[in-house]
mmCIF file of C-alpha atoms and ligand atoms in Angstrom:
data_model
loop_
_atom_site.group_PDB
_atom_site.id
_atom_site.type_symbol
_atom_site.label_atom_id
_atom_site.label_comp_id
_atom_site.label_asym_id
_atom_site.label_seq_id
_atom_site.Cartn_x
_atom_site.Cartn_y
_atom_site.Cartn_z
ATOM 1 C CA MET A 1 -24.369 -2.687 3.617
ATOM 2 C CA TRP A 2 -21.136 -0.857 3.034
ATOM 3 C CA GLN A 3 -18.349 -3.392 2.560
ATOM 4 C CA VAL A 4 -15.648 -0.973 3.684
ATOM 5 C CA VAL A 5 -14.282 -1.844 7.132
ATOM 6 C CA GLY A 6 -13.904 1.104 9.533
ATOM 7 C CA GLN A 7 -13.738 4.564 7.886
ATOM 8 C CA THR A 8 -16.952 5.524 9.687
ATOM 9 C CA ARG A 9 -16.501 9.262 9.129
ATOM 10 C CA VAL A 10 -16.256 8.911 5.348
ATOM 11 C CA ILE A 11 -19.129 6.423 5.154
ATOM 12 C CA SER A 12 -21.503 8.572 7.197
ATOM 13 C CA LEU A 13 -20.636 11.592 5.075
ATOM 14 C CA LEU A 14 -21.445 9.674 1.877
ATOM 15 C CA GLN A 15 -24.597 8.214 3.351
ATOM 16 C CA ARG A 16 -25.834 11.659 4.330
ATOM 17 C CA SER A 17 -25.093 13.019 0.835
ATOM 18 C CA LEU A 18 -26.983 10.104 -0.729
ATOM 19 C CA GLN A 19 -30.005 10.661 1.496
ATOM 20 C CA GLU A 20 -30.048 14.379 0.830
ATOM 21 C CA GLY A 21 -29.340 14.002 -2.880
ATOM 22 C CA ALA A 22 -26.339 16.235 -2.366
ATOM 23 C CA LEU A 23 -23.592 14.228 -4.024
ATOM 24 C CA ALA A 24 -20.453 15.779 -5.416
ATOM 25 C CA HIS A 25 -19.722 15.304 -9.121
ATOM 26 C CA ALA A 26 -16.203 14.226 -8.320
ATOM 27 C CA TYR A 27 -14.550 12.603 -5.316
ATOM 28 C CA LEU A 28 -10.875 12.270 -4.562
ATOM 29 C CA VAL A 29 -10.219 9.243 -2.366
ATOM 30 C CA VAL A 30 -6.820 9.548 -0.686
ATOM 31 C CA GLY A 31 -5.065 6.811 1.283
ATOM 32 C CA PRO A 32 -2.147 4.350 1.304
ATOM 33 C CA HIS A 33 -1.954 1.241 -0.905
ATOM 34 C CA HIS A 34 -4.446 -1.475 0.068
ATOM 35 C CA VAL A 35 -6.316 0.718 2.557
ATOM 36 C CA GLY A 36 -9.618 0.155 0.714
ATOM 37 C CA LYS A 37 -9.896 2.970 -1.848
ATOM 38 C CA MET A 38 -11.207 0.743 -4.659
ATOM 39 C CA THR A 39 -13.607 -1.049 -2.305
ATOM 40 C CA LEU A 40 -15.021 2.325 -1.291
ATOM 41 C CA ALA A 41 -15.296 3.487 -4.915
ATOM 42 C CA LEU A 42 -17.129 0.324 -5.990
ATOM 43 C CA ASN A 43 -19.359 0.565 -2.932
ATOM 44 C CA LEU A 44 -20.257 4.141 -3.819
ATOM 45 C CA ALA A 45 -20.959 3.095 -7.421
ATOM 46 C CA GLN A 46 -23.255 0.390 -6.015
ATOM 47 C CA ALA A 47 -25.006 2.865 -3.745
ATOM 48 C CA LEU A 48 -25.675 5.152 -6.744
ATOM 49 C CA ASN A 49 -27.185 2.384 -8.845
ATOM 50 C CA CYS A 50 -28.678 0.036 -6.239
ATOM 51 C CA GLU A 51 -32.268 -1.113 -6.727
ATOM 52 C CA ALA A 52 -32.964 -1.783 -3.037
ATOM 53 C CA ALA A 53 -34.534 0.512 -0.455
ATOM 54 C CA GLU A 54 -31.324 0.879 1.530
ATOM 55 C CA PRO A 55 -28.411 1.199 -0.878
ATOM 56 C CA PRO A 56 -25.896 -0.311 -1.278
ATOM 57 C CA CYS A 57 -27.490 -3.723 -0.674
ATOM 58 C CA SER A 58 -24.709 -5.814 -2.329
ATOM 59 C CA GLU A 59 -27.382 -8.280 -3.438
ATOM 60 C CA CYS A 60 -29.533 -6.777 -6.192
ATOM 61 C CA ALA A 61 -28.636 -7.439 -9.839
ATOM 62 C CA SER A 62 -27.028 -4.009 -10.158
ATOM 63 C CA CYS A 63 -24.862 -4.358 -7.020
ATOM 64 C CA GLN A 64 -23.798 -7.838 -8.128
ATOM 65 C CA LYS A 65 -22.809 -6.646 -11.598
ATOM 66 C CA ILE A 66 -20.754 -3.810 -10.149
ATOM 67 C CA ILE A 67 -18.822 -6.029 -7.787
ATOM 68 C CA SER A 68 -17.974 -8.413 -10.634
ATOM 69 C CA VAL A 69 -17.012 -5.388 -12.781
ATOM 70 C CA GLY A 70 -19.705 -6.225 -15.356
ATOM 71 C CA HIS A 71 -21.914 -3.133 -15.154
ATOM 72 C CA ALA A 72 -22.110 -1.105 -18.376
ATOM 73 C CA ASP A 73 -22.201 2.243 -16.563
ATOM 74 C CA ILE A 74 -19.201 1.710 -14.334
ATOM 75 C CA GLN A 75 -15.798 2.189 -15.896
ATOM 76 C CA ILE A 76 -12.417 1.822 -14.232
ATOM 77 C CA ILE A 77 -9.257 3.202 -15.775
ATOM 78 C CA GLY A 78 -5.690 3.141 -14.509
ATOM 79 C CA LEU A 79 -2.235 1.957 -15.472
ATOM 80 C CA THR A 80 -2.203 -1.400 -17.196
ATOM 81 C CA THR A 81 -0.790 -4.020 -14.849
ATOM 82 C CA GLU A 82 2.916 -4.598 -15.245
ATOM 83 C CA GLY A 83 4.799 -7.788 -15.739
ATOM 84 C CA ASN A 84 2.468 -10.041 -17.768
ATOM 85 C CA SER A 85 5.209 -10.383 -20.337
ATOM 86 C CA ASN A 86 8.902 -9.557 -20.397
ATOM 87 C CA THR A 87 8.602 -7.597 -23.603
ATOM 88 C CA ALA A 88 5.683 -5.360 -22.620
ATOM 89 C CA LYS A 89 6.892 -2.214 -20.879
ATOM 90 C CA PRO A 90 4.806 -1.239 -17.864
ATOM 91 C CA GLN A 91 2.709 1.818 -18.645
ATOM 92 C CA ALA A 92 4.116 4.890 -16.902
ATOM 93 C CA GLU A 93 1.234 7.344 -17.234
ATOM 94 C CA ILE A 94 -2.518 7.457 -17.672
ATOM 95 C CA GLY A 95 -2.677 9.075 -21.089
ATOM 96 C CA ILE A 96 -4.994 11.592 -22.677
ATOM 97 C CA GLU A 97 -6.572 8.936 -24.934
ATOM 98 C CA GLN A 98 -7.907 7.090 -21.888
ATOM 99 C CA ILE A 99 -9.488 10.312 -20.605
ATOM 100 C CA ARG A 100 -10.978 11.168 -24.027
ATOM 101 C CA GLN A 101 -12.622 7.770 -24.097
ATOM 102 C CA ILE A 102 -14.318 8.239 -20.747
ATOM 103 C CA GLN A 103 -15.277 11.789 -21.691
ATOM 104 C CA HIS A 104 -17.165 10.374 -24.614
ATOM 105 C CA SER A 105 -18.954 7.822 -22.398
ATOM 106 C CA ALA A 106 -19.699 10.536 -19.841
ATOM 107 C CA SER A 107 -21.596 12.515 -22.474
ATOM 108 C CA LEU A 108 -24.047 9.626 -22.980
ATOM 109 C CA PRO A 109 -26.977 8.894 -20.636
ATOM 110 C CA PRO A 110 -26.585 5.862 -18.312
ATOM 111 C CA PHE A 111 -27.127 2.637 -20.220
ATOM 112 C CA GLU A 112 -28.588 0.347 -17.576
ATOM 113 C CA GLY A 113 -28.406 2.130 -14.214
ATOM 114 C CA SER A 114 -29.063 5.590 -12.754
ATOM 115 C CA TYR A 115 -25.506 6.940 -12.754
ATOM 116 C CA ARG A 116 -22.426 6.600 -14.860
ATOM 117 C CA VAL A 117 -19.448 6.238 -12.557
ATOM 118 C CA PHE A 118 -15.844 6.638 -13.685
ATOM 119 C CA ILE A 119 -13.138 5.405 -11.346
ATOM 120 C CA ILE A 120 -9.600 6.605 -12.025
ATOM 121 C CA ASP A 121 -7.214 4.354 -10.123
ATOM 122 C CA GLY A 122 -3.771 5.842 -9.469
ATOM 123 C CA ALA A 123 -4.842 9.377 -10.366
ATOM 124 C CA GLU A 124 -1.356 10.625 -9.458
ATOM 125 C CA CYS A 125 -0.214 8.934 -12.694
ATOM 126 C CA LEU A 126 -2.351 11.132 -14.961
ATOM 127 C CA SER A 127 -0.124 12.787 -17.539
ATOM 128 C CA ASN A 128 -0.310 16.606 -17.587
ATOM 129 C CA GLU A 129 -2.276 16.475 -20.813
ATOM 130 C CA ALA A 130 -4.669 13.902 -19.392
ATOM 131 C CA ALA A 131 -5.175 15.905 -16.187
ATOM 132 C CA ASN A 132 -5.947 19.076 -18.166
ATOM 133 C CA CYS A 133 -8.357 17.195 -20.363
ATOM 134 C CA LEU A 134 -10.092 15.725 -17.296
ATOM 135 C CA LEU A 135 -10.263 19.171 -15.715
ATOM 136 C CA LYS A 136 -12.537 20.397 -18.506
ATOM 137 C CA THR A 137 -15.017 17.636 -17.744
ATOM 138 C CA LEU A 138 -14.838 18.311 -14.015
ATOM 139 C CA GLU A 139 -15.495 22.017 -14.633
ATOM 140 C CA GLU A 140 -18.656 21.323 -16.606
ATOM 141 C CA PRO A 141 -20.220 18.412 -14.748
ATOM 142 C CA ALA A 142 -23.029 16.521 -16.481
ATOM 143 C CA GLY A 143 -25.963 15.176 -14.463
ATOM 144 C CA ASN A 144 -25.929 11.502 -13.498
ATOM 145 C CA VAL A 145 -22.152 11.283 -13.804
ATOM 146 C CA VAL A 146 -19.779 10.817 -10.875
ATOM 147 C CA PHE A 147 -15.986 10.705 -11.097
ATOM 148 C CA ILE A 148 -14.040 8.957 -8.361
ATOM 149 C CA LEU A 149 -10.297 9.561 -8.392
ATOM 150 C CA LEU A 150 -8.143 7.289 -6.236
ATOM 151 C CA THR A 151 -4.663 8.323 -5.148
ATOM 152 C CA ILE A 152 -1.992 7.501 -2.605
ATOM 153 C CA ASN A 153 -0.893 11.146 -2.551
ATOM 154 C CA ASP A 154 -3.022 14.090 -3.632
ATOM 155 C CA LYS A 155 0.015 16.392 -3.630
ATOM 156 C CA LEU A 156 1.087 14.682 -6.853
ATOM 157 C CA LEU A 157 -2.078 15.881 -8.611
ATOM 158 C CA PRO A 158 -2.556 19.351 -10.131
ATOM 159 C CA ALA A 159 -4.204 21.667 -7.584
ATOM 160 C CA THR A 160 -6.804 22.602 -10.190
ATOM 161 C CA VAL A 161 -8.016 18.988 -10.344
ATOM 162 C CA VAL A 162 -7.936 18.555 -6.560
ATOM 163 C CA SER A 163 -9.998 21.710 -6.040
ATOM 164 C CA ARG A 164 -12.794 20.311 -8.231
ATOM 165 C CA CYS A 165 -13.183 17.173 -6.105
ATOM 166 C CA GLN A 166 -14.562 16.446 -2.678
ATOM 167 C CA ARG A 167 -11.703 14.917 -0.711
ATOM 168 C CA LEU A 168 -12.288 11.675 1.193
ATOM 169 C CA GLU A 169 -9.335 10.498 3.262
ATOM 170 C CA LEU A 170 -9.050 6.836 4.233
ATOM 171 C CA LEU A 171 -6.875 6.244 7.289
ATOM 172 C CA PRO A 172 -5.056 3.017 8.169
ATOM 173 C CA LEU A 173 -7.046 0.875 10.591
ATOM 174 C CA ALA A 174 -5.915 -0.182 14.046
ATOM 175 C CA ALA A 175 -4.196 -3.592 14.093
ATOM 176 C CA THR A 176 -6.822 -4.870 16.553
ATOM 177 C CA GLU A 177 -9.605 -3.891 14.139
ATOM 178 C CA ILE A 178 -7.972 -5.795 11.269
ATOM 179 C CA GLU A 179 -7.255 -8.787 13.504
ATOM 180 C CA ALA A 180 -10.924 -8.938 14.553
ATOM 181 C CA VAL A 181 -12.356 -8.641 11.059
ATOM 182 C CA LEU A 182 -9.936 -11.235 9.639
ATOM 183 C CA GLN A 183 -11.258 -13.702 12.176
ATOM 184 C CA SER A 184 -14.961 -12.820 12.028
ATOM 185 C CA ARG A 185 -15.444 -12.179 8.323
ATOM 186 C CA TRP A 186 -12.742 -14.314 6.725
ATOM 187 C CA GLY A 187 -12.431 -17.067 9.309
ATOM 188 C CA ILE A 188 -8.656 -16.719 9.752
ATOM 189 C CA GLU A 189 -7.307 -18.468 12.852
ATOM 190 C CA SER A 190 -6.254 -16.142 15.630
ATOM 191 C CA GLU A 191 -2.457 -16.429 15.492
ATOM 192 C CA LYS A 192 -2.287 -15.841 11.736
ATOM 193 C CA ALA A 193 -4.847 -13.029 12.013
ATOM 194 C CA LYS A 194 -2.656 -11.318 14.617
ATOM 195 C CA LEU A 195 0.471 -11.601 12.497
ATOM 196 C CA LEU A 196 -1.221 -10.405 9.290
ATOM 197 C CA ALA A 197 -2.870 -7.528 11.144
ATOM 198 C CA ARG A 198 0.505 -6.319 12.448
ATOM 199 C CA LEU A 199 2.272 -6.752 9.103
ATOM 200 C CA SER A 200 -0.503 -4.997 7.181
ATOM 201 C CA ARG A 201 0.353 -1.525 8.562
ATOM 202 C CA GLY A 202 -3.338 -0.801 8.922
ATOM 203 C CA CYS A 203 -4.206 -1.781 5.355
ATOM 204 C CA LEU A 204 -6.719 -4.611 5.333
ATOM 205 C CA GLY A 205 -6.374 -5.142 1.572
ATOM 206 C CA TRP A 206 -2.761 -6.166 2.033
ATOM 207 C CA ALA A 207 -3.693 -8.766 4.655
ATOM 208 C CA LEU A 208 -6.408 -10.119 2.343
ATOM 209 C CA SER A 209 -3.983 -10.373 -0.554
ATOM 210 C CA VAL A 210 -1.690 -12.528 1.580
ATOM 211 C CA ILE A 211 -4.375 -14.884 2.907
ATOM 212 C CA HIS A 212 -4.254 -16.895 -0.297
ATOM 213 C CA ASP A 213 -0.614 -16.282 -1.085
ATOM 214 C CA ASP A 214 1.678 -18.098 1.315
ATOM 215 C CA ASP A 215 4.622 -17.356 -1.001
ATOM 216 C CA LEU A 216 4.526 -13.704 0.033
ATOM 217 C CA LEU A 217 4.756 -14.577 3.717
ATOM 218 C CA GLN A 218 7.465 -17.113 2.967
ATOM 219 C CA GLN A 219 9.416 -14.461 1.058
ATOM 220 C CA ARG A 220 9.170 -12.109 4.023
ATOM 221 C CA THR A 221 10.536 -14.780 6.377
ATOM 222 C CA GLU A 222 13.435 -15.510 4.017
ATOM 223 C CA ARG A 223 14.273 -11.805 3.690
ATOM 224 C CA LEU A 224 14.256 -11.377 7.462
ATOM 225 C CA GLU A 225 16.426 -14.468 7.979
ATOM 226 C CA LYS A 226 18.880 -13.035 5.456
ATOM 227 C CA LEU A 227 18.983 -9.773 7.380
ATOM 228 C CA LEU A 228 19.763 -11.640 10.596
ATOM 229 C CA ASP A 229 22.443 -13.573 8.748
ATOM 230 C CA ILE A 230 24.334 -10.615 7.377
ATOM 231 C CA THR A 231 24.071 -8.655 10.623
ATOM 232 C CA THR A 232 26.346 -11.278 12.152
ATOM 233 C CA GLY A 233 28.289 -11.702 8.908
ATOM 234 C CA ASP A 234 31.531 -10.103 7.750
ATOM 235 C CA ILE A 235 31.949 -7.406 5.153
ATOM 236 C CA GLU A 236 32.359 -9.854 2.240
ATOM 237 C CA GLU A 237 28.984 -11.447 3.002
ATOM 238 C CA ARG A 238 27.386 -8.051 3.279
ATOM 239 C CA PHE A 239 28.819 -6.799 0.007
ATOM 240 C CA ALA A 240 27.772 -9.999 -1.726
ATOM 241 C CA TYR A 241 24.218 -9.374 -0.552
ATOM 242 C CA ALA A 242 24.460 -5.724 -1.631
ATOM 243 C CA ALA A 243 25.451 -6.949 -5.117
ATOM 244 C CA HIS A 244 22.447 -9.276 -5.121
ATOM 245 C CA LEU A 245 20.149 -6.359 -4.222
ATOM 246 C CA VAL A 246 21.699 -4.161 -6.931
ATOM 247 C CA ASP A 247 20.923 -6.917 -9.422
ATOM 248 C CA GLN A 248 17.298 -7.080 -8.225
ATOM 249 C CA PHE A 249 17.048 -3.301 -8.345
ATOM 250 C CA GLY A 250 17.912 -3.421 -12.037
ATOM 251 C CA ARG A 251 15.007 -5.758 -12.678
ATOM 252 C CA ARG A 252 12.382 -4.478 -10.272
ATOM 253 C CA ARG A 253 13.061 -1.408 -8.152
ATOM 254 C CA GLY A 254 10.121 -2.035 -5.869
ATOM 255 C CA SER A 255 11.592 -5.262 -4.528
ATOM 256 C CA VAL A 256 14.574 -3.458 -2.983
ATOM 257 C CA HIS A 257 12.311 -0.876 -1.371
ATOM 258 C CA GLU A 258 10.302 -3.769 0.074
ATOM 259 C CA VAL A 259 13.487 -5.199 1.592
ATOM 260 C CA LEU A 260 14.398 -1.801 3.065
ATOM 261 C CA ASP A 261 10.886 -1.382 4.504
ATOM 262 C CA LEU A 262 11.212 -4.781 6.119
ATOM 263 C CA TRP A 263 14.579 -3.858 7.588
ATOM 264 C CA ARG A 264 13.298 -0.554 8.931
ATOM 265 C CA GLU A 265 10.467 -2.371 10.617
ATOM 266 C CA TRP A 266 12.812 -4.929 12.143
ATOM 267 C CA TRP A 267 15.072 -2.255 13.607
ATOM 268 C CA ARG A 268 12.074 -0.237 14.722
ATOM 269 C CA ASP A 269 10.846 -3.356 16.544
ATOM 270 C CA LEU A 270 14.260 -3.655 18.214
ATOM 271 C CA LEU A 271 13.885 -0.064 19.380
ATOM 272 C CA LEU A 272 10.422 -0.819 20.788
ATOM 273 C CA VAL A 273 11.695 -3.880 22.657
ATOM 274 C CA LYS A 274 14.651 -1.883 23.940
ATOM 275 C CA VAL A 275 12.390 0.776 25.470
ATOM 276 C CA GLY A 276 10.003 -1.821 26.913
ATOM 277 C CA ASN A 277 7.199 -1.586 24.343
ATOM 278 C CA SER A 278 7.298 -5.178 23.076
ATOM 279 C CA ASN A 279 3.513 -5.354 22.838
ATOM 280 C CA THR A 280 3.478 -2.944 19.881
ATOM 281 C CA ILE A 281 6.046 -4.725 17.666
ATOM 282 C CA THR A 282 5.170 -5.627 14.063
ATOM 283 C CA ASN A 283 7.104 -8.876 13.652
ATOM 284 C CA VAL A 284 5.223 -10.783 16.353
ATOM 285 C CA ASP A 285 6.394 -14.153 15.029
ATOM 286 C CA PHE A 286 10.020 -13.113 15.712
ATOM 287 C CA ALA A 287 9.315 -11.809 19.235
ATOM 288 C CA ASP A 288 11.797 -14.131 20.987
ATOM 289 C CA ARG A 289 14.651 -13.272 18.680
ATOM 290 C CA LEU A 290 13.861 -9.575 18.933
ATOM 291 C CA SER A 291 14.216 -9.593 22.701
ATOM 292 C CA ASP A 292 17.432 -11.584 22.385
ATOM 293 C CA TRP A 293 18.823 -9.151 19.803
ATOM 294 C CA ALA A 294 17.763 -6.034 21.707
ATOM 295 C CA ARG A 295 20.374 -6.846 24.349
ATOM 296 C CA ASP A 296 23.195 -6.757 21.803
ATOM 297 C CA PHE A 297 22.667 -3.243 20.465
ATOM 298 C CA SER A 298 22.603 0.166 22.091
ATOM 299 C CA LEU A 299 19.716 2.583 21.525
ATOM 300 C CA LEU A 300 22.090 4.859 19.653
ATOM 301 C CA GLN A 301 23.195 2.087 17.281
ATOM 302 C CA ILE A 302 19.602 1.158 16.542
ATOM 303 C CA ARG A 303 18.480 4.746 15.964
ATOM 304 C CA ASP A 304 21.468 5.515 13.750
ATOM 305 C CA PHE A 305 20.851 2.497 11.591
ATOM 306 C CA ILE A 306 17.135 3.276 11.190
ATOM 307 C CA ASP A 307 18.260 6.697 9.909
ATOM 308 C CA SER A 308 20.699 5.027 7.511
ATOM 309 C CA ILE A 309 17.944 2.795 6.085
ATOM 310 C CA GLN A 310 15.723 5.838 5.648
ATOM 311 C CA THR A 311 18.489 7.746 3.876
ATOM 312 C CA ALA A 312 19.272 4.808 1.582
ATOM 313 C CA GLY A 313 15.629 4.573 0.519
ATOM 314 C CA GLU A 314 15.482 8.287 -0.248
ATOM 315 C CA GLN A 315 18.725 8.204 -2.213
ATOM 316 C CA LEU A 316 17.494 5.286 -4.318
ATOM 317 C CA ARG A 317 14.320 7.204 -5.079
ATOM 318 C CA GLN A 318 16.456 10.141 -6.190
ATOM 319 C CA ASN A 319 18.326 7.891 -8.612
ATOM 320 C CA ALA A 320 21.619 7.730 -6.731
ATOM 321 C CA ASN A 321 23.995 4.918 -7.754
ATOM 322 C CA PRO A 322 22.359 1.828 -6.180
ATOM 323 C CA ARG A 323 25.641 -0.018 -5.651
ATOM 324 C CA LEU A 324 27.157 2.877 -3.737
ATOM 325 C CA VAL A 325 24.009 3.442 -1.660
ATOM 326 C CA LEU A 326 23.627 -0.210 -0.679
ATOM 327 C CA GLU A 327 27.324 -0.708 0.106
ATOM 328 C CA VAL A 328 27.308 2.335 2.386
ATOM 329 C CA LEU A 329 24.232 0.896 4.080
ATOM 330 C CA MET A 330 26.055 -2.406 4.658
ATOM 331 C CA LEU A 331 28.967 -0.514 6.217
ATOM 332 C CA ASP A 332 26.591 1.441 8.463
ATOM 333 C CA MET A 333 24.877 -1.705 9.731
ATOM 334 C CA PRO A 334 26.003 -2.388 13.298
ATOM 335 C CA ARG A 335 27.482 -5.852 13.751
ATOM 336 C CA LYS A 336 25.765 -8.276 16.069
ATOM 337 C CA LYS A 337 28.191 -9.776 18.543
ATOM 338 C CA GLU A 338 29.039 -13.395 17.883
ATOM 339 C CA ILE A 339 27.990 -15.764 20.608
ATOM 340 C CA VAL A 340 30.891 -15.599 23.037
ATOM 341 C CA SER A 341 32.672 -18.940 23.257
ATOM 342 C CA ILE A 342 33.162 -20.406 26.709
ATOM 343 C CA ALA A 343 36.914 -20.798 26.377
ATOM 344 C CA HIS A 344 38.391 -17.316 26.739
ATOM 345 C CA GLY A 345 42.060 -17.208 25.709
HETATM 346 ZN ZN1 ZN B 1 -28.195 -3.194 -4.486
#
């Protein structure tokens, strides 16, 4: 049984190749974060080494070892995870030494299974040297060795490497598909499954990572509440929040991009409500407030501000001054009308 949810085109292609013994020596799995690239890679490694009649069975000793990352012939390399200590700098590139190591292993026959499988997670982070080194191995493939490169964007990889791999693209799933599988396979109750499915942007892995981490959902709610707060607030409140974001940006850039993504989604939801498409909103748990807010902004205001959020994100990625970018964004944010008091004049 393939553990990957959806992705039927890719799975049937792999299954056919397995049956016909026509596997590629290298695959490039392309898709957004949490869409299931690693699950697919491990599944393929299982299928190549499975002892059952219909691989991958997920149950034989080999399949079990692979899923618990304890199989001697399966090696995963990538960037070391960031943030386990304040002193350790997160690794920025996959270096040539890591590739030399797997090259050495690739030259040896499989130790306990039928195939050696090398999974390179975050292949877009290969240094130039590392990519060139890998290219040599890909150009002279050994038998019983399969490379699986995972990337969010194959345009960031050298064309020479890409051309040596068979490309497998994983597409985000439909929200209804995620909602259904969360309920049937993971036993999530229907309301939470619906919310997680919408928030996941089609990436099941994200929803699964949140199931056991209520802090993440809590953080999202707090960030949204803050957005609602400053949209009614004055310029001092907005600039104070901009300063807070600048401070966060200095410590972890990703967190500010997460906030901007959340904002873009909120304003996109407002747009959807405004044009009568409330059933496709992401923030389903804020549906009432969205329809209330939609009355207070014009389509033009909403569209303009979505553009401003987009621009701010791009400028931050291009290393513009974060303080300037975020303050301009605060100025661009349309102001929600205060609740009109009954006593006029
Ligand atoms: Zn098996």
